[in-house]
Amino acid sequence: MTNKLWFQVGIGVILTLVIIRLFIEVQGIFDPLFIIAGTIFVPLLLGGVLFYLTRPVLNFLMKRKFPKWAAVLTVLLSIVLVFYLFFIMIGPIVTDQINALVDNAPEIIQSVEESAQYIFDQRERLPDSIEEQLNGMTSQIGDRLGDVGGWVVSFIGSFVSGVITLVLVPFFLVYLLVDHKKFVPFVSGFFSGERKGWIRKTLHDIDDTLQAYIQGQLFVSFLVGIMLLIGYLIIGLDYALLLALIGMATNVIPFLGPYIAVVPAILIALVEDPIKAVYVGIIMLVAQQIESNFITPNVMGKSLDVHPLTVITLILAAGNIAGLWGIILAIPVYAVIKTIAKNVYARRIEIRNTATRDIE
């Protein structure tokens, strides 16, 4: 019975639950580790994203017989140059649009408040459940507005954290560029024989999966931002570039990103001309359909093909567990786990076929 797959899986699940339970009981011991992990998480994540974006350039330079230090330095200078060009070409336009948005913010807020007030005035005609929710939202908004001091403290803390992140990201990026080829030999060095080869293959497959997701998702987000910018310029929407950049940034959130991006665009369109809000919705719908049906399948291929229902389930679960970071990381983590599971299954099939093969 111990050789049965269902028995081994059951024992594995039980041991995992026991380990999790023990970990919860003594988690206070690991609080310093959690603090350290939380401090380096964002810089390491951003450094990893930049690493996967710039590694093709590094490999290209290495093939051209560049010394490693020269190739890494060239990559870093290229990153600085890209950000500088982005700043001088797009920065002034975005700055002007942000300043104009700040100047017009009172008018926009007043318009939104009038619309919200109209809805609240009609709440007596709504079902009781909806009326209770609106009342709850009203009280929550009041509580939030009253906690201005907390907002200030939170902003200062976020600013300091952002400065630390900007300082640490280049260090993580440099070490990843210099030593990334040492990781697989280091991990596989703890194993031997066929198991060592399987570990190497699995790690390479995980690397390919992460590279395909990061490079593909950012490229898709860039194309979505371009489509939104073209659409907003066609209808003459104010702050078109700023809103397109917001759409580009939020598109890294699977499934929910386009819906988050359309909210500020619709609010601004309502202030300008209500018919523009309809146009904005159409533009977002067209961009999302083009992205999901044409761009994503061709950019990412079938290696990261995930059913939409699976995406929704993962996002909802990860959002409840880990908030915004859970929503952003749910799909790549799922893709990595899926890659590991496929390699484990393939290895088991290979072992079973070898064990049952007839000897001639």
CSV table of C-alpha atoms in Angstrom, one decimal:
chain,number,residue,atom,x,y,z
A,1,MET,CA,0.0,0.0,0.0
A,2,THR,CA,2.9,2.4,0.7
A,3,ASN,CA,3.8,2.3,-3.0
A,4,LYS,CA,0.4,3.6,-4.0
A,5,LEU,CA,0.4,7.2,-5.3
A,6,TRP,CA,-2.7,8.2,-3.3
A,7,PHE,CA,-1.1,7.0,-0.1
A,8,GLN,CA,2.1,8.9,-0.7
A,9,VAL,CA,0.2,12.1,-1.6
A,10,GLY,CA,-2.0,11.7,1.6
A,11,ILE,CA,1.1,11.3,3.8
A,12,GLY,CA,2.7,14.4,2.1
A,13,VAL,CA,-0.4,16.5,2.7
A,14,ILE,CA,-0.6,15.4,6.4
A,15,LEU,CA,3.1,16.2,6.9
A,16,THR,CA,2.7,19.6,5.2
A,17,LEU,CA,-0.3,20.4,7.5
A,18,VAL,CA,1.6,19.3,10.6
A,19,ILE,CA,4.6,21.5,9.6
A,20,ILE,CA,2.4,24.5,9.0
A,21,ARG,CA,0.7,24.0,12.4
A,22,LEU,CA,4.1,23.8,14.1
A,23,PHE,CA,5.3,26.8,12.2
A,24,ILE,CA,2.2,28.8,13.4
A,25,GLU,CA,2.8,27.8,17.0
A,26,VAL,CA,6.4,29.1,17.0
A,27,GLN,CA,6.0,31.9,14.5
A,28,GLY,CA,7.1,34.5,17.1
A,29,ILE,CA,10.6,33.0,16.8
A,30,PHE,CA,10.7,33.9,13.1
A,31,ASP,CA,9.5,37.5,13.4
A,32,PRO,CA,13.0,38.9,12.8
A,33,LEU,CA,13.3,36.8,9.6
A,34,PHE,CA,9.9,38.1,8.5
A,35,ILE,CA,11.0,41.7,9.1
A,36,ILE,CA,14.2,41.1,7.0
A,37,ALA,CA,12.3,39.4,4.3
A,38,GLY,CA,9.7,42.2,4.2
A,39,THR,CA,12.5,44.8,3.9
A,40,ILE,CA,14.2,43.1,0.9
A,41,PHE,CA,11.1,41.7,-0.8
A,42,VAL,CA,10.3,44.8,-3.0
A,43,PRO,CA,13.9,45.6,-3.9
A,44,LEU,CA,14.6,42.0,-4.8
A,45,LEU,CA,11.4,41.7,-6.8
A,46,LEU,CA,12.1,44.9,-8.8
A,47,GLY,CA,15.7,43.8,-9.2
A,48,GLY,CA,14.5,40.4,-10.5
A,49,VAL,CA,12.1,42.1,-13.0
A,50,LEU,CA,15.0,44.4,-14.3
A,51,PHE,CA,17.2,41.3,-14.5
A,52,TYR,CA,14.8,39.4,-16.7
A,53,LEU,CA,14.3,42.5,-18.9
A,54,THR,CA,18.1,43.1,-19.3
A,55,ARG,CA,19.4,39.6,-19.4
A,56,PRO,CA,19.0,39.2,-23.2
A,57,VAL,CA,21.1,42.3,-23.6
A,58,LEU,CA,23.7,40.9,-21.2
A,59,ASN,CA,23.8,37.6,-23.2
A,60,PHE,CA,24.1,39.4,-26.5
A,61,LEU,CA,27.1,41.4,-25.2
A,62,MET,CA,28.7,38.3,-23.7
A,63,LYS,CA,28.4,36.5,-27.1
A,64,ARG,CA,30.2,39.4,-28.6
A,65,LYS,CA,33.2,38.7,-26.3
A,66,PHE,CA,32.5,41.5,-23.9
A,67,PRO,CA,34.2,41.0,-20.5
A,68,LYS,CA,31.5,40.4,-17.9
A,69,TRP,CA,32.2,43.6,-16.0
A,70,ALA,CA,32.0,45.6,-19.2
A,71,ALA,CA,28.7,43.8,-20.2
A,72,VAL,CA,27.2,44.5,-16.8
A,73,LEU,CA,28.3,48.1,-16.8
A,74,THR,CA,26.9,48.6,-20.3
A,75,VAL,CA,23.5,47.1,-19.1
A,76,LEU,CA,23.4,49.5,-16.1
A,77,LEU,CA,24.3,52.5,-18.3
A,78,SER,CA,21.6,51.4,-20.8
A,79,ILE,CA,19.0,51.4,-18.0
A,80,VAL,CA,20.0,54.9,-16.9
A,81,LEU,CA,19.9,56.1,-20.5
A,82,VAL,CA,16.4,54.6,-21.0
A,83,PHE,CA,15.1,56.3,-17.9
A,84,TYR,CA,16.7,59.6,-18.8
A,85,LEU,CA,15.2,59.6,-22.3
A,86,PHE,CA,11.9,58.7,-20.9
A,87,PHE,CA,12.2,61.6,-18.4
A,88,ILE,CA,13.2,64.2,-20.9
A,89,MET,CA,10.7,63.1,-23.6
A,90,ILE,CA,7.6,62.2,-21.6
A,91,GLY,CA,8.3,63.7,-18.2
A,92,PRO,CA,7.4,67.4,-19.1
A,93,ILE,CA,4.2,66.3,-20.7
A,94,VAL,CA,3.2,64.1,-17.8
A,95,THR,CA,4.2,66.9,-15.4
A,96,ASP,CA,2.0,69.4,-17.2
A,97,GLN,CA,-0.9,67.1,-17.2
A,98,ILE,CA,-0.5,66.3,-13.5
A,99,ASN,CA,-0.4,70.0,-12.7
A,100,ALA,CA,-3.5,70.6,-14.8
A,101,LEU,CA,-5.2,67.8,-13.1
A,102,VAL,CA,-4.3,69.2,-9.7
A,103,ASP,CA,-5.7,72.6,-10.7
A,104,ASN,CA,-8.9,71.1,-12.0
A,105,ALA,CA,-9.2,68.6,-9.1
A,106,PRO,CA,-11.8,70.8,-7.1
A,107,GLU,CA,-14.1,70.8,-10.2
A,108,ILE,CA,-13.7,67.1,-10.7
A,109,ILE,CA,-14.3,66.3,-7.0
A,110,GLN,CA,-17.3,68.5,-7.0
A,111,SER,CA,-18.8,66.8,-10.0
A,112,VAL,CA,-18.1,63.4,-8.5
A,113,GLU,CA,-19.6,64.5,-5.2
A,114,GLU,CA,-22.8,65.8,-6.9
A,115,SER,CA,-23.2,62.5,-8.7
A,116,ALA,CA,-22.6,60.6,-5.5
A,117,GLN,CA,-25.0,62.8,-3.6
A,118,TYR,CA,-27.7,62.2,-6.3
A,119,ILE,CA,-27.3,58.5,-5.8
A,120,PHE,CA,-27.5,58.8,-2.0
A,121,ASP,CA,-30.6,61.0,-2.4
A,122,GLN,CA,-32.3,58.2,-4.3
A,123,ARG,CA,-31.3,55.5,-1.8
A,124,GLU,CA,-34.8,55.4,-0.3
A,125,ARG,CA,-36.0,54.1,-3.6
A,126,LEU,CA,-33.4,51.3,-3.6
A,127,PRO,CA,-33.7,47.9,-1.9
A,128,ASP,CA,-32.9,47.8,1.8
A,129,SER,CA,-29.7,45.8,1.4
A,130,ILE,CA,-28.3,48.4,-1.1
A,131,GLU,CA,-29.3,51.3,1.2
A,132,GLU,CA,-27.5,49.7,4.1
A,133,GLN,CA,-24.4,49.3,2.0
A,134,LEU,CA,-24.5,53.0,0.9
A,135,ASN,CA,-24.9,54.1,4.5
A,136,GLY,CA,-21.9,52.0,5.5
A,137,MET,CA,-19.9,53.5,2.7
A,138,THR,CA,-20.8,57.0,3.9
A,139,SER,CA,-19.7,56.3,7.4
A,140,GLN,CA,-16.5,54.7,6.2
A,141,ILE,CA,-15.6,57.7,4.0
A,142,GLY,CA,-16.2,60.0,7.0
A,143,ASP,CA,-13.9,57.9,9.2
A,144,ARG,CA,-11.2,57.8,6.6
A,145,LEU,CA,-11.3,61.6,6.0
A,146,GLY,CA,-11.0,62.1,9.8
A,147,ASP,CA,-7.8,60.1,9.9
A,148,VAL,CA,-5.7,62.7,8.0
A,149,GLY,CA,-2.8,62.4,10.6
A,150,GLY,CA,-2.6,58.7,9.9
A,151,TRP,CA,-2.4,59.3,6.2
A,152,VAL,CA,0.5,61.7,6.7
A,153,VAL,CA,2.4,59.2,8.8
A,154,SER,CA,1.7,56.5,6.3
A,155,PHE,CA,2.9,58.7,3.5
A,156,ILE,CA,6.2,59.5,5.3
A,157,GLY,CA,6.7,55.9,6.0
A,158,SER,CA,6.0,55.0,2.3
A,159,PHE,CA,8.4,57.7,1.1
A,160,VAL,CA,11.3,56.4,3.3
A,161,SER,CA,10.6,52.9,2.2
A,162,GLY,CA,10.6,54.0,-1.4
A,163,VAL,CA,14.0,55.7,-1.0
A,164,ILE,CA,15.4,52.5,0.6
A,165,THR,CA,14.0,50.5,-2.3
A,166,LEU,CA,15.6,52.7,-4.9
A,167,VAL,CA,18.9,52.4,-3.2
A,168,LEU,CA,18.8,48.6,-2.9
A,169,VAL,CA,17.4,47.7,-6.3
A,170,PRO,CA,20.7,48.4,-8.2
A,171,PHE,CA,22.7,46.2,-5.8
A,172,PHE,CA,20.3,43.3,-6.3
A,173,LEU,CA,20.4,43.8,-10.0
A,174,VAL,CA,24.2,43.9,-10.2
A,175,TYR,CA,24.5,40.7,-8.2
A,176,LEU,CA,21.9,38.9,-10.3
A,177,LEU,CA,23.6,39.9,-13.5
A,178,VAL,CA,27.0,38.8,-12.2
A,179,ASP,CA,26.2,35.6,-10.4
A,180,HIS,CA,22.9,34.3,-11.9
A,181,LYS,CA,24.7,31.4,-13.6
A,182,LYS,CA,26.0,30.1,-10.3
A,183,PHE,CA,22.5,29.5,-8.8
A,184,VAL,CA,21.6,26.3,-10.7
A,185,PRO,CA,25.0,24.6,-10.1
A,186,PHE,CA,24.8,25.6,-6.4
A,187,VAL,CA,21.4,24.0,-5.9
A,188,SER,CA,22.0,21.0,-8.0
A,189,GLY,CA,25.3,20.4,-6.2
A,190,PHE,CA,23.3,18.9,-3.3
A,191,PHE,CA,22.1,16.1,-5.5
A,192,SER,CA,23.7,13.4,-7.7
A,193,GLY,CA,22.9,11.1,-10.6
A,194,GLU,CA,19.7,11.4,-12.5
A,195,ARG,CA,18.1,13.4,-9.7
A,196,LYS,CA,20.8,16.1,-10.2
A,197,GLY,CA,19.9,16.3,-13.9
A,198,TRP,CA,16.2,16.5,-13.1
A,199,ILE,CA,16.8,19.4,-10.6
A,200,ARG,CA,18.8,21.3,-13.3
A,201,LYS,CA,16.0,20.8,-15.9
A,202,THR,CA,13.3,21.9,-13.4
A,203,LEU,CA,15.2,25.0,-12.4
A,204,HIS,CA,15.8,25.9,-16.1
A,205,ASP,CA,12.1,25.4,-16.8
A,206,ILE,CA,11.2,27.7,-13.9
A,207,ASP,CA,13.6,30.3,-15.2
A,208,ASP,CA,12.1,30.1,-18.7
A,209,THR,CA,8.6,30.4,-17.2
A,210,LEU,CA,9.4,33.5,-15.2
A,211,GLN,CA,11.2,35.1,-18.1
A,212,ALA,CA,8.3,34.4,-20.5
A,213,TYR,CA,5.8,35.9,-17.9
A,214,ILE,CA,7.8,39.0,-16.9
A,215,GLN,CA,8.9,40.0,-20.4
A,216,GLY,CA,5.6,39.1,-22.0
A,217,GLN,CA,3.4,40.8,-19.4
A,218,LEU,CA,5.4,44.1,-19.5
A,219,PHE,CA,5.4,44.1,-23.3
A,220,VAL,CA,1.7,43.4,-23.3
A,221,SER,CA,1.2,46.3,-20.8
A,222,PHE,CA,3.2,48.6,-23.0
A,223,LEU,CA,1.1,47.7,-26.1
A,224,VAL,CA,-2.1,48.2,-24.1
A,225,GLY,CA,-0.9,51.7,-23.0
A,226,ILE,CA,-0.2,52.6,-26.6
A,227,MET,CA,-3.7,51.5,-27.7
A,228,LEU,CA,-5.3,53.5,-24.8
A,229,LEU,CA,-3.2,56.6,-25.7
A,230,ILE,CA,-4.3,56.4,-29.3
A,231,GLY,CA,-8.0,56.0,-28.3
A,232,TYR,CA,-7.9,58.8,-25.8
A,233,LEU,CA,-6.2,61.1,-28.3
A,234,ILE,CA,-8.9,60.3,-30.9
A,235,ILE,CA,-11.8,61.3,-28.6
A,236,GLY,CA,-9.9,64.3,-27.4
A,237,LEU,CA,-9.8,63.2,-23.7
A,238,ASP,CA,-7.8,65.5,-21.4
A,239,TYR,CA,-4.8,64.0,-19.6
A,240,ALA,CA,-4.6,61.3,-22.3
A,241,LEU,CA,-0.9,60.5,-21.7
A,242,LEU,CA,-1.3,60.4,-18.0
A,243,LEU,CA,-4.3,58.1,-18.1
A,244,ALA,CA,-2.6,55.8,-20.7
A,245,LEU,CA,0.4,55.5,-18.3
A,246,ILE,CA,-2.0,54.6,-15.5
A,247,GLY,CA,-3.6,52.0,-17.8
A,248,MET,CA,-0.1,50.6,-18.7
A,249,ALA,CA,0.8,50.3,-15.0
A,250,THR,CA,-2.4,48.7,-13.8
A,251,ASN,CA,-2.4,46.2,-16.6
A,252,VAL,CA,0.3,44.2,-14.8
A,253,ILE,CA,-2.5,43.2,-12.5
A,254,PRO,CA,-4.1,40.2,-14.2
A,255,PHE,CA,-7.8,40.5,-15.1
A,256,LEU,CA,-8.6,43.4,-12.8
A,257,GLY,CA,-6.0,45.8,-14.2
A,258,PRO,CA,-8.1,47.1,-17.1
A,259,TYR,CA,-11.1,47.7,-14.9
A,260,ILE,CA,-9.0,49.6,-12.4
A,261,ALA,CA,-7.5,51.8,-15.2
A,262,VAL,CA,-10.8,52.7,-16.7
A,263,VAL,CA,-12.2,54.3,-13.4
A,264,PRO,CA,-10.1,57.6,-13.4
A,265,ALA,CA,-10.6,57.9,-17.2
A,266,ILE,CA,-14.4,57.6,-16.9
A,267,LEU,CA,-14.5,60.1,-14.0
A,268,ILE,CA,-12.5,62.7,-16.0
A,269,ALA,CA,-14.6,62.0,-19.1
A,270,LEU,CA,-17.8,62.5,-17.1
A,271,VAL,CA,-16.7,66.0,-16.1
A,272,GLU,CA,-15.8,66.9,-19.7
A,273,ASP,CA,-18.7,65.3,-21.6
A,274,PRO,CA,-20.8,62.3,-20.4
A,275,ILE,CA,-20.7,60.9,-24.0
A,276,LYS,CA,-16.9,60.7,-23.7
A,277,ALA,CA,-17.4,58.3,-20.7
A,278,VAL,CA,-19.1,55.9,-23.1
A,279,TYR,CA,-16.3,56.3,-25.6
A,280,VAL,CA,-13.7,55.5,-22.9
A,281,GLY,CA,-15.6,52.3,-22.0
A,282,ILE,CA,-15.6,51.3,-25.6
A,283,ILE,CA,-11.9,52.0,-26.0
A,284,MET,CA,-11.1,50.0,-22.9
A,285,LEU,CA,-13.3,47.1,-24.1
A,286,VAL,CA,-11.7,47.1,-27.5
A,287,ALA,CA,-8.1,47.3,-26.1
A,288,GLN,CA,-8.9,44.4,-23.6
A,289,GLN,CA,-10.3,42.2,-26.3
A,290,ILE,CA,-7.3,42.8,-28.6
A,291,GLU,CA,-5.0,42.2,-25.7
A,292,SER,CA,-6.6,38.9,-24.5
A,293,ASN,CA,-7.4,37.4,-27.9
A,294,PHE,CA,-4.5,38.5,-30.1
A,295,ILE,CA,-1.5,40.0,-28.2
A,296,THR,CA,-1.2,37.8,-25.1
A,297,PRO,CA,-1.5,34.4,-26.9
A,298,ASN,CA,1.1,35.5,-29.5
A,299,VAL,CA,3.5,37.1,-27.0
A,300,MET,CA,3.4,34.6,-24.2
A,301,GLY,CA,2.5,31.5,-26.2
A,302,LYS,CA,0.8,28.5,-24.7
A,303,SER,CA,3.4,27.9,-21.9
A,304,LEU,CA,1.5,30.3,-19.6
A,305,ASP,CA,-2.0,29.4,-20.9
A,306,VAL,CA,-4.2,29.7,-17.8
A,307,HIS,CA,-8.0,29.4,-18.0
A,308,PRO,CA,-9.9,32.7,-17.1
A,309,LEU,CA,-11.8,30.9,-14.3
A,310,THR,CA,-8.5,29.8,-12.8
A,311,VAL,CA,-7.2,33.4,-13.0
A,312,ILE,CA,-10.3,34.8,-11.3
A,313,THR,CA,-10.1,32.2,-8.5
A,314,LEU,CA,-6.4,32.8,-8.0
A,315,ILE,CA,-6.8,36.5,-7.8
A,316,LEU,CA,-9.7,36.4,-5.4
A,317,ALA,CA,-7.9,33.9,-3.1
A,318,ALA,CA,-4.5,35.7,-3.3
A,319,GLY,CA,-6.1,39.1,-2.8
A,320,ASN,CA,-7.7,37.9,0.5
A,321,ILE,CA,-4.5,36.3,1.7
A,322,ALA,CA,-1.9,38.9,0.7
A,323,GLY,CA,-3.7,42.0,-0.6
A,324,LEU,CA,-2.3,43.8,-3.7
A,325,TRP,CA,1.0,41.9,-3.8
A,326,GLY,CA,-1.0,38.6,-3.7
A,327,ILE,CA,-3.0,39.8,-6.7
A,328,ILE,CA,0.1,40.8,-8.7
A,329,LEU,CA,2.1,37.6,-7.9
A,330,ALA,CA,-0.7,35.1,-8.0
A,331,ILE,CA,-0.3,34.2,-11.7
A,332,PRO,CA,3.5,33.9,-11.8
A,333,VAL,CA,3.6,31.9,-8.6
A,334,TYR,CA,0.9,29.6,-10.1
A,335,ALA,CA,2.9,29.3,-13.3
A,336,VAL,CA,6.0,28.2,-11.3
A,337,ILE,CA,4.1,25.7,-9.3
A,338,LYS,CA,2.5,24.4,-12.5
A,339,THR,CA,6.0,24.0,-14.0
A,340,ILE,CA,7.3,22.1,-11.0
A,341,ALA,CA,4.2,19.8,-11.0
A,342,LYS,CA,4.6,19.0,-14.7
A,343,ASN,CA,8.2,18.1,-14.1
A,344,VAL,CA,7.4,16.0,-11.1
A,345,TYR,CA,4.7,14.2,-13.1
A,346,ALA,CA,7.0,13.6,-16.1
A,347,ARG,CA,9.7,12.3,-13.8
A,348,ARG,CA,7.2,9.8,-12.2
A,349,ILE,CA,6.1,8.6,-15.6
A,350,GLU,CA,9.7,8.2,-16.6
A,351,ILE,CA,10.5,6.1,-13.5
A,352,ARG,CA,7.4,4.0,-13.9
A,353,ASN,CA,8.1,3.3,-17.6
A,354,THR,CA,11.7,2.4,-16.7
A,355,ALA,CA,10.5,0.1,-13.9
A,356,THR,CA,7.9,-1.7,-16.1
A,357,ARG,CA,9.9,-1.9,-19.3
A,358,ASP,CA,10.6,-5.5,-20.6
A,359,ILE,CA,14.2,-6.5,-20.7
A,360,GLU,CA,15.1,-8.1,-24.1
